[in-house]
Amino acid sequence: MDKRLRGMISEDDESVAQVGHPAPAWMVNYADLMTEMVCFFVILYAMSAALNKDVQSAAKEVQEMIEAGEVAGNVQMNKEGLIISLEEQGKLSFFASGKSELTQDMRTTLDKMFTVLEKISEKNEIIIEGHTDDIPIKTEEFSSNWDLSTARATEVVKYFVNKGLPPVKMAAIGYGPYRPLVPNISPENRRKNRRVVFFIKTSSGKFQNAAAKEKSVGVQKKNPGH
């Protein structure tokens, strides 16, 4: 007899009492499947954590710009991505009143943002939101604030694409005056509501309005008009 079997009781011995009910054969396959699924989700989580690390680094970089006074606005992270809201400050204006062309101040601001977005644009979708105040506009070029905000967001996208960001990862959305941060009851508040929002998606969910989740920071001064 094999030495390893000495002293062992055979499973066929009638004197051996069976503990519990015998597991069906499919339970083995099911257990293997559950183990594989756990491993799969662990891998997905690790990949997601690595991706979010790049976005978190971008958020930190922009936050440092805000704290240094280089730009005014707010940075916020949520489960869907990074939201960066840029607002006008001091004498800086992003656009001339009623126009969609970028001012030199805006180009300078976007150049700073480009260095951040360039690092994450290959793996993340970037949605640019345009927002105006509530002063109505009706010109030959723009029939409404909605048109104006969309044109402004598109100009920002075109600027980034011309500098090298992948167009397949870019999108422009205009909300006109319909997503204000604060009531449009003063020049200061209107200035706060005239802004450009960057939504960097890190999830596979549907596009969502970043303005509903952002919080404004910084000091704004008078700047009437759009």
PDB file of C-alpha atoms in Angstrom:
ATOM      1  CA  MET A   1       0.000   0.000   0.000  1.00  0.00           C
ATOM      2  CA  ASP A   2       1.132   3.505  -0.739  1.00  0.00           C
ATOM      3  CA  LYS A   3       2.551   5.079   2.396  1.00  0.00           C
ATOM      4  CA  ARG A   4       0.455   8.180   1.721  1.00  0.00           C
ATOM      5  CA  LEU A   5      -2.720   6.096   2.067  1.00  0.00           C
ATOM      6  CA  ARG A   6      -1.852   4.370   5.313  1.00  0.00           C
ATOM      7  CA  GLY A   7      -4.148   5.411   8.118  1.00  0.00           C
ATOM      8  CA  MET A   8      -6.634   7.011   5.725  1.00  0.00           C
ATOM      9  CA  ILE A   9     -10.262   5.918   5.480  1.00  0.00           C
ATOM     10  CA  SER A  10     -11.676   5.252   2.056  1.00  0.00           C
ATOM     11  CA  GLU A  11     -14.509   7.427   0.820  1.00  0.00           C
ATOM     12  CA  ASP A  12     -16.413   4.224   0.025  1.00  0.00           C
ATOM     13  CA  ASP A  13     -16.308   3.048   3.625  1.00  0.00           C
ATOM     14  CA  GLU A  14     -19.951   2.824   4.770  1.00  0.00           C
ATOM     15  CA  SER A  15     -18.879   3.803   8.271  1.00  0.00           C
ATOM     16  CA  VAL A  16     -17.916   7.265   7.062  1.00  0.00           C
ATOM     17  CA  ALA A  17     -20.731   9.788   7.538  1.00  0.00           C
ATOM     18  CA  GLN A  18     -21.181  12.286   4.720  1.00  0.00           C
ATOM     19  CA  VAL A  19     -21.206  15.943   5.785  1.00  0.00           C
ATOM     20  CA  GLY A  20     -23.756  18.069   3.906  1.00  0.00           C
ATOM     21  CA  HIS A  21     -25.209  17.434   0.486  1.00  0.00           C
ATOM     22  CA  PRO A  22     -22.931  16.602  -2.415  1.00  0.00           C
ATOM     23  CA  ALA A  23     -22.350  19.599  -4.700  1.00  0.00           C
ATOM     24  CA  PRO A  24     -23.517  19.208  -8.293  1.00  0.00           C
ATOM     25  CA  ALA A  25     -20.846  19.192 -10.965  1.00  0.00           C
ATOM     26  CA  TRP A  26     -21.925  22.555 -12.378  1.00  0.00           C
ATOM     27  CA  MET A  27     -20.975  24.256  -9.106  1.00  0.00           C
ATOM     28  CA  VAL A  28     -17.303  23.775  -9.921  1.00  0.00           C
ATOM     29  CA  ASN A  29     -17.678  25.553 -13.253  1.00  0.00           C
ATOM     30  CA  TYR A  30     -19.770  28.275 -11.630  1.00  0.00           C
ATOM     31  CA  ALA A  31     -17.112  28.879  -8.967  1.00  0.00           C
ATOM     32  CA  ASP A  32     -14.448  29.120 -11.670  1.00  0.00           C
ATOM     33  CA  LEU A  33     -16.590  31.627 -13.576  1.00  0.00           C
ATOM     34  CA  MET A  34     -17.075  33.796 -10.484  1.00  0.00           C
ATOM     35  CA  THR A  35     -13.331  33.774  -9.845  1.00  0.00           C
ATOM     36  CA  GLU A  36     -12.628  34.851 -13.417  1.00  0.00           C
ATOM     37  CA  MET A  37     -15.208  37.648 -13.177  1.00  0.00           C
ATOM     38  CA  VAL A  38     -13.625  38.956  -9.993  1.00  0.00           C
ATOM     39  CA  CYS A  39     -10.228  39.003 -11.705  1.00  0.00           C
ATOM     40  CA  PHE A  40     -11.756  40.775 -14.718  1.00  0.00           C
ATOM     41  CA  PHE A  41     -13.265  43.554 -12.595  1.00  0.00           C
ATOM     42  CA  VAL A  42     -10.024  43.956 -10.662  1.00  0.00           C
ATOM     43  CA  ILE A  43      -8.227  44.533 -13.972  1.00  0.00           C
ATOM     44  CA  LEU A  44     -10.893  47.032 -15.081  1.00  0.00           C
ATOM     45  CA  TYR A  45     -10.575  48.896 -11.799  1.00  0.00           C
ATOM     46  CA  ALA A  46      -6.797  49.045 -12.112  1.00  0.00           C
ATOM     47  CA  MET A  47      -7.074  50.417 -15.666  1.00  0.00           C
ATOM     48  CA  SER A  48      -9.653  52.989 -14.550  1.00  0.00           C
ATOM     49  CA  ALA A  49      -7.478  54.081 -11.636  1.00  0.00           C
ATOM     50  CA  ALA A  50      -4.506  54.581 -13.967  1.00  0.00           C
ATOM     51  CA  LEU A  51      -6.643  56.627 -16.365  1.00  0.00           C
ATOM     52  CA  ASN A  52      -8.110  58.774 -13.613  1.00  0.00           C
ATOM     53  CA  LYS A  53      -4.620  59.415 -12.286  1.00  0.00           C
ATOM     54  CA  ASP A  54      -3.786  61.380 -15.453  1.00  0.00           C
ATOM     55  CA  VAL A  55      -7.003  63.384 -15.175  1.00  0.00           C
ATOM     56  CA  GLN A  56      -6.397  64.059 -11.493  1.00  0.00           C
ATOM     57  CA  SER A  57      -2.949  65.338 -12.380  1.00  0.00           C
ATOM     58  CA  ALA A  58      -4.531  67.688 -14.936  1.00  0.00           C
ATOM     59  CA  ALA A  59      -7.026  68.912 -12.340  1.00  0.00           C
ATOM     60  CA  LYS A  60      -4.205  69.678  -9.928  1.00  0.00           C
ATOM     61  CA  GLU A  61      -2.300  71.586 -12.595  1.00  0.00           C
ATOM     62  CA  VAL A  62      -5.282  73.794 -13.452  1.00  0.00           C
ATOM     63  CA  GLN A  63      -6.066  74.344  -9.776  1.00  0.00           C
ATOM     64  CA  GLU A  64      -2.522  75.611  -9.279  1.00  0.00           C
ATOM     65  CA  MET A  65      -3.052  78.066 -12.164  1.00  0.00           C
ATOM     66  CA  ILE A  66      -6.201  79.348 -10.475  1.00  0.00           C
ATOM     67  CA  GLU A  67      -4.495  79.714  -7.109  1.00  0.00           C
ATOM     68  CA  ALA A  68      -1.606  81.560  -8.763  1.00  0.00           C
ATOM     69  CA  GLY A  69      -4.047  84.007 -10.370  1.00  0.00           C
ATOM     70  CA  GLU A  70      -3.183  82.973 -13.921  1.00  0.00           C
ATOM     71  CA  VAL A  71      -6.821  82.122 -14.652  1.00  0.00           C
ATOM     72  CA  ALA A  72     -10.119  82.529 -12.790  1.00  0.00           C
ATOM     73  CA  GLY A  73     -12.593  79.738 -12.360  1.00  0.00           C
ATOM     74  CA  ASN A  74     -13.199  76.421 -10.712  1.00  0.00           C
ATOM     75  CA  VAL A  75     -12.053  72.815 -10.935  1.00  0.00           C
ATOM     76  CA  GLN A  76     -14.225  69.889  -9.928  1.00  0.00           C
ATOM     77  CA  MET A  77     -13.925  66.101 -10.246  1.00  0.00           C
ATOM     78  CA  ASN A  78     -16.837  63.684 -10.202  1.00  0.00           C
ATOM     79  CA  LYS A  79     -17.438  60.073 -11.242  1.00  0.00           C
ATOM     80  CA  GLU A  80     -17.925  61.100 -14.874  1.00  0.00           C
ATOM     81  CA  GLY A  81     -14.888  63.278 -15.321  1.00  0.00           C
ATOM     82  CA  LEU A  82     -13.172  66.603 -14.781  1.00  0.00           C
ATOM     83  CA  ILE A  83     -15.039  69.910 -15.006  1.00  0.00           C
ATOM     84  CA  ILE A  84     -13.052  73.116 -15.509  1.00  0.00           C
ATOM     85  CA  SER A  85     -15.003  76.378 -15.571  1.00  0.00           C
ATOM     86  CA  LEU A  86     -13.073  79.438 -16.739  1.00  0.00           C
ATOM     87  CA  GLU A  87     -14.420  82.911 -16.031  1.00  0.00           C
ATOM     88  CA  GLU A  88     -13.364  86.403 -17.023  1.00  0.00           C
ATOM     89  CA  GLN A  89     -11.406  88.372 -14.442  1.00  0.00           C
ATOM     90  CA  GLY A  90     -10.226  91.956 -14.155  1.00  0.00           C
ATOM     91  CA  LYS A  91      -9.917  93.509 -17.606  1.00  0.00           C
ATOM     92  CA  LEU A  92      -9.638  90.121 -19.257  1.00  0.00           C
ATOM     93  CA  SER A  93     -12.394  89.297 -21.762  1.00  0.00           C
ATOM     94  CA  PHE A  94     -12.782  86.021 -23.619  1.00  0.00           C
ATOM     95  CA  PHE A  95     -14.861  87.502 -26.444  1.00  0.00           C
ATOM     96  CA  ALA A  96     -15.952  90.951 -27.577  1.00  0.00           C
ATOM     97  CA  SER A  97     -19.588  91.738 -26.807  1.00  0.00           C
ATOM     98  CA  GLY A  98     -21.872  89.883 -29.212  1.00  0.00           C
ATOM     99  CA  LYS A  99     -18.933  88.260 -31.039  1.00  0.00           C
ATOM    100  CA  SER A 100     -17.505  84.754 -31.223  1.00  0.00           C
ATOM    101  CA  GLU A 101     -13.927  85.609 -32.196  1.00  0.00           C
ATOM    102  CA  LEU A 102     -11.362  84.836 -29.517  1.00  0.00           C
ATOM    103  CA  THR A 103      -9.661  87.840 -27.948  1.00  0.00           C
ATOM    104  CA  GLN A 104      -5.914  87.830 -27.431  1.00  0.00           C
ATOM    105  CA  ASP A 105      -6.551  87.380 -23.713  1.00  0.00           C
ATOM    106  CA  MET A 106      -8.590  84.274 -24.476  1.00  0.00           C
ATOM    107  CA  ARG A 107      -5.896  82.887 -26.767  1.00  0.00           C
ATOM    108  CA  THR A 108      -3.351  83.318 -23.992  1.00  0.00           C
ATOM    109  CA  THR A 109      -5.652  81.511 -21.565  1.00  0.00           C
ATOM    110  CA  LEU A 110      -6.299  78.683 -24.023  1.00  0.00           C
ATOM    111  CA  ASP A 111      -2.568  78.275 -24.628  1.00  0.00           C
ATOM    112  CA  LYS A 112      -2.182  77.560 -20.916  1.00  0.00           C
ATOM    113  CA  MET A 113      -5.058  75.097 -21.046  1.00  0.00           C
ATOM    114  CA  PHE A 114      -3.605  73.404 -24.121  1.00  0.00           C
ATOM    115  CA  THR A 115      -0.526  72.272 -22.213  1.00  0.00           C
ATOM    116  CA  VAL A 116      -2.852  70.483 -19.789  1.00  0.00           C
ATOM    117  CA  LEU A 117      -5.361  69.036 -22.255  1.00  0.00           C
ATOM    118  CA  GLU A 118      -2.685  67.785 -24.634  1.00  0.00           C
ATOM    119  CA  LYS A 119      -1.591  65.221 -22.031  1.00  0.00           C
ATOM    120  CA  ILE A 120      -5.038  63.662 -21.654  1.00  0.00           C
ATOM    121  CA  SER A 121      -6.701  64.227 -25.033  1.00  0.00           C
ATOM    122  CA  GLU A 122      -5.772  60.842 -26.510  1.00  0.00           C
ATOM    123  CA  LYS A 123      -7.722  58.866 -23.898  1.00  0.00           C
ATOM    124  CA  ASN A 124     -10.506  61.282 -22.960  1.00  0.00           C
ATOM    125  CA  GLU A 125     -13.301  63.107 -24.746  1.00  0.00           C
ATOM    126  CA  ILE A 126     -13.257  66.884 -24.244  1.00  0.00           C
ATOM    127  CA  ILE A 127     -16.548  68.770 -24.456  1.00  0.00           C
ATOM    128  CA  ILE A 128     -16.408  72.574 -24.605  1.00  0.00           C
ATOM    129  CA  GLU A 129     -19.476  74.383 -23.259  1.00  0.00           C
ATOM    130  CA  GLY A 130     -20.301  77.983 -24.158  1.00  0.00           C
ATOM    131  CA  HIS A 131     -22.441  80.095 -21.792  1.00  0.00           C
ATOM    132  CA  THR A 132     -23.718  83.680 -22.116  1.00  0.00           C
ATOM    133  CA  ASP A 133     -25.553  86.101 -19.858  1.00  0.00           C
ATOM    134  CA  ASP A 134     -29.246  86.882 -20.379  1.00  0.00           C
ATOM    135  CA  ILE A 135     -28.900  90.080 -22.420  1.00  0.00           C
ATOM    136  CA  PRO A 136     -30.687  89.154 -25.672  1.00  0.00           C
ATOM    137  CA  ILE A 137     -28.904  89.353 -28.982  1.00  0.00           C
ATOM    138  CA  LYS A 138     -30.320  89.395 -32.511  1.00  0.00           C
ATOM    139  CA  THR A 139     -27.880  90.315 -35.244  1.00  0.00           C
ATOM    140  CA  GLU A 140     -27.228  89.246 -38.820  1.00  0.00           C
ATOM    141  CA  GLU A 141     -24.588  86.861 -37.494  1.00  0.00           C
ATOM    142  CA  PHE A 142     -26.403  85.484 -34.432  1.00  0.00           C
ATOM    143  CA  SER A 143     -30.150  85.237 -34.009  1.00  0.00           C
ATOM    144  CA  SER A 144     -29.981  84.294 -30.324  1.00  0.00           C
ATOM    145  CA  ASN A 145     -27.696  83.817 -27.333  1.00  0.00           C
ATOM    146  CA  TRP A 146     -27.926  80.116 -28.031  1.00  0.00           C
ATOM    147  CA  ASP A 147     -26.324  80.603 -31.438  1.00  0.00           C
ATOM    148  CA  LEU A 148     -23.702  82.884 -29.924  1.00  0.00           C
ATOM    149  CA  SER A 149     -22.733  80.440 -27.170  1.00  0.00           C
ATOM    150  CA  THR A 150     -22.472  77.567 -29.646  1.00  0.00           C
ATOM    151  CA  ALA A 151     -20.288  79.638 -31.978  1.00  0.00           C
ATOM    152  CA  ARG A 152     -18.006  80.606 -29.093  1.00  0.00           C
ATOM    153  CA  ALA A 153     -17.621  76.999 -27.970  1.00  0.00           C
ATOM    154  CA  THR A 154     -16.887  75.990 -31.554  1.00  0.00           C
ATOM    155  CA  GLU A 155     -14.190  78.664 -31.854  1.00  0.00           C
ATOM    156  CA  VAL A 156     -12.494  77.238 -28.762  1.00  0.00           C
ATOM    157  CA  VAL A 157     -12.629  73.722 -30.222  1.00  0.00           C
ATOM    158  CA  LYS A 158     -11.207  74.930 -33.551  1.00  0.00           C
ATOM    159  CA  TYR A 159      -8.385  76.731 -31.741  1.00  0.00           C
ATOM    160  CA  PHE A 160      -7.383  73.557 -29.911  1.00  0.00           C
ATOM    161  CA  VAL A 161      -7.684  71.386 -33.018  1.00  0.00           C
ATOM    162  CA  ASN A 162      -5.470  73.794 -34.974  1.00  0.00           C
ATOM    163  CA  LYS A 163      -2.896  73.469 -32.199  1.00  0.00           C
ATOM    164  CA  GLY A 164      -2.940  69.680 -32.429  1.00  0.00           C
ATOM    165  CA  LEU A 165      -5.687  68.185 -30.266  1.00  0.00           C
ATOM    166  CA  PRO A 166      -7.462  65.263 -31.999  1.00  0.00           C
ATOM    167  CA  PRO A 167     -10.767  66.488 -33.485  1.00  0.00           C
ATOM    168  CA  VAL A 168     -12.360  63.076 -32.935  1.00  0.00           C
ATOM    169  CA  LYS A 169     -12.058  63.700 -29.185  1.00  0.00           C
ATOM    170  CA  MET A 170     -13.520  67.228 -29.264  1.00  0.00           C
ATOM    171  CA  ALA A 171     -17.101  68.510 -29.146  1.00  0.00           C
ATOM    172  CA  ALA A 172     -18.786  71.914 -28.772  1.00  0.00           C
ATOM    173  CA  ILE A 173     -22.059  72.643 -26.968  1.00  0.00           C
ATOM    174  CA  GLY A 174     -23.847  75.971 -26.509  1.00  0.00           C
ATOM    175  CA  TYR A 175     -26.261  76.584 -23.640  1.00  0.00           C
ATOM    176  CA  GLY A 176     -26.910  80.281 -24.174  1.00  0.00           C
ATOM    177  CA  PRO A 177     -28.194  81.930 -20.967  1.00  0.00           C
ATOM    178  CA  TYR A 178     -30.044  78.815 -19.787  1.00  0.00           C
ATOM    179  CA  ARG A 179     -27.448  77.447 -17.350  1.00  0.00           C
ATOM    180  CA  PRO A 180     -26.548  80.478 -15.199  1.00  0.00           C
ATOM    181  CA  LEU A 181     -24.384  80.045 -12.135  1.00  0.00           C
ATOM    182  CA  VAL A 182     -26.043  83.012 -10.432  1.00  0.00           C
ATOM    183  CA  PRO A 183     -29.103  85.185 -11.174  1.00  0.00           C
ATOM    184  CA  ASN A 184     -28.492  87.720 -13.951  1.00  0.00           C
ATOM    185  CA  ILE A 185     -29.354  90.692 -11.750  1.00  0.00           C
ATOM    186  CA  SER A 186     -26.125  92.700 -11.942  1.00  0.00           C
ATOM    187  CA  PRO A 187     -23.132  93.288 -14.227  1.00  0.00           C
ATOM    188  CA  GLU A 188     -21.000  91.258 -11.819  1.00  0.00           C
ATOM    189  CA  ASN A 189     -23.340  88.287 -11.984  1.00  0.00           C
ATOM    190  CA  ARG A 190     -23.639  88.497 -15.757  1.00  0.00           C
ATOM    191  CA  ARG A 191     -19.871  88.478 -16.001  1.00  0.00           C
ATOM    192  CA  LYS A 192     -19.780  85.350 -13.853  1.00  0.00           C
ATOM    193  CA  ASN A 193     -22.314  83.628 -16.108  1.00  0.00           C
ATOM    194  CA  ARG A 194     -20.332  84.409 -19.276  1.00  0.00           C
ATOM    195  CA  ARG A 195     -17.917  81.539 -19.169  1.00  0.00           C
ATOM    196  CA  VAL A 196     -16.357  78.600 -20.979  1.00  0.00           C
ATOM    197  CA  VAL A 197     -16.557  75.147 -19.410  1.00  0.00           C
ATOM    198  CA  PHE A 198     -14.292  72.203 -20.210  1.00  0.00           C
ATOM    199  CA  PHE A 199     -15.778  68.778 -19.494  1.00  0.00           C
ATOM    200  CA  ILE A 200     -13.171  66.008 -19.727  1.00  0.00           C
ATOM    201  CA  LYS A 201     -14.995  62.678 -19.719  1.00  0.00           C
ATOM    202  CA  THR A 202     -13.457  59.705 -17.936  1.00  0.00           C
ATOM    203  CA  SER A 203     -16.562  57.492 -17.981  1.00  0.00           C
ATOM    204  CA  SER A 204     -18.483  55.807 -20.771  1.00  0.00           C
ATOM    205  CA  GLY A 205     -21.779  57.375 -19.776  1.00  0.00           C
ATOM    206  CA  LYS A 206     -23.819  59.849 -21.775  1.00  0.00           C
ATOM    207  CA  PHE A 207     -22.768  63.470 -22.176  1.00  0.00           C
ATOM    208  CA  GLN A 208     -24.046  65.486 -19.234  1.00  0.00           C
ATOM    209  CA  ASN A 209     -24.188  69.191 -18.555  1.00  0.00           C
ATOM    210  CA  ALA A 210     -21.145  70.198 -16.561  1.00  0.00           C
ATOM    211  CA  ALA A 211     -22.655  73.529 -15.598  1.00  0.00           C
ATOM    212  CA  ALA A 212     -25.183  71.848 -13.343  1.00  0.00           C
ATOM    213  CA  LYS A 213     -22.346  70.504 -11.206  1.00  0.00           C
ATOM    214  CA  GLU A 214     -19.784  73.288 -11.212  1.00  0.00           C
ATOM    215  CA  LYS A 215     -19.178  75.823  -8.462  1.00  0.00           C
ATOM    216  CA  SER A 216     -17.743  79.243  -9.186  1.00  0.00           C
ATOM    217  CA  VAL A 217     -14.729  80.694  -7.404  1.00  0.00           C
ATOM    218  CA  GLY A 218     -12.685  83.873  -7.762  1.00  0.00           C
ATOM    219  CA  VAL A 219     -13.512  87.564  -7.898  1.00  0.00           C
ATOM    220  CA  GLN A 220     -15.340  89.128 -10.831  1.00  0.00           C
ATOM    221  CA  LYS A 221     -15.597  92.808 -11.752  1.00  0.00           C
ATOM    222  CA  LYS A 222     -17.943  94.811 -13.944  1.00  0.00           C
ATOM    223  CA  ASN A 223     -17.959  94.052 -17.640  1.00  0.00           C
ATOM    224  CA  PRO A 224     -21.359  94.812 -19.233  1.00  0.00           C
ATOM    225  CA  GLY A 225     -22.593  93.088 -22.351  1.00  0.00           C
ATOM    226  CA  HIS A 226     -22.205  89.530 -23.574  1.00  0.00           C
TER     227      HIS A 226
END
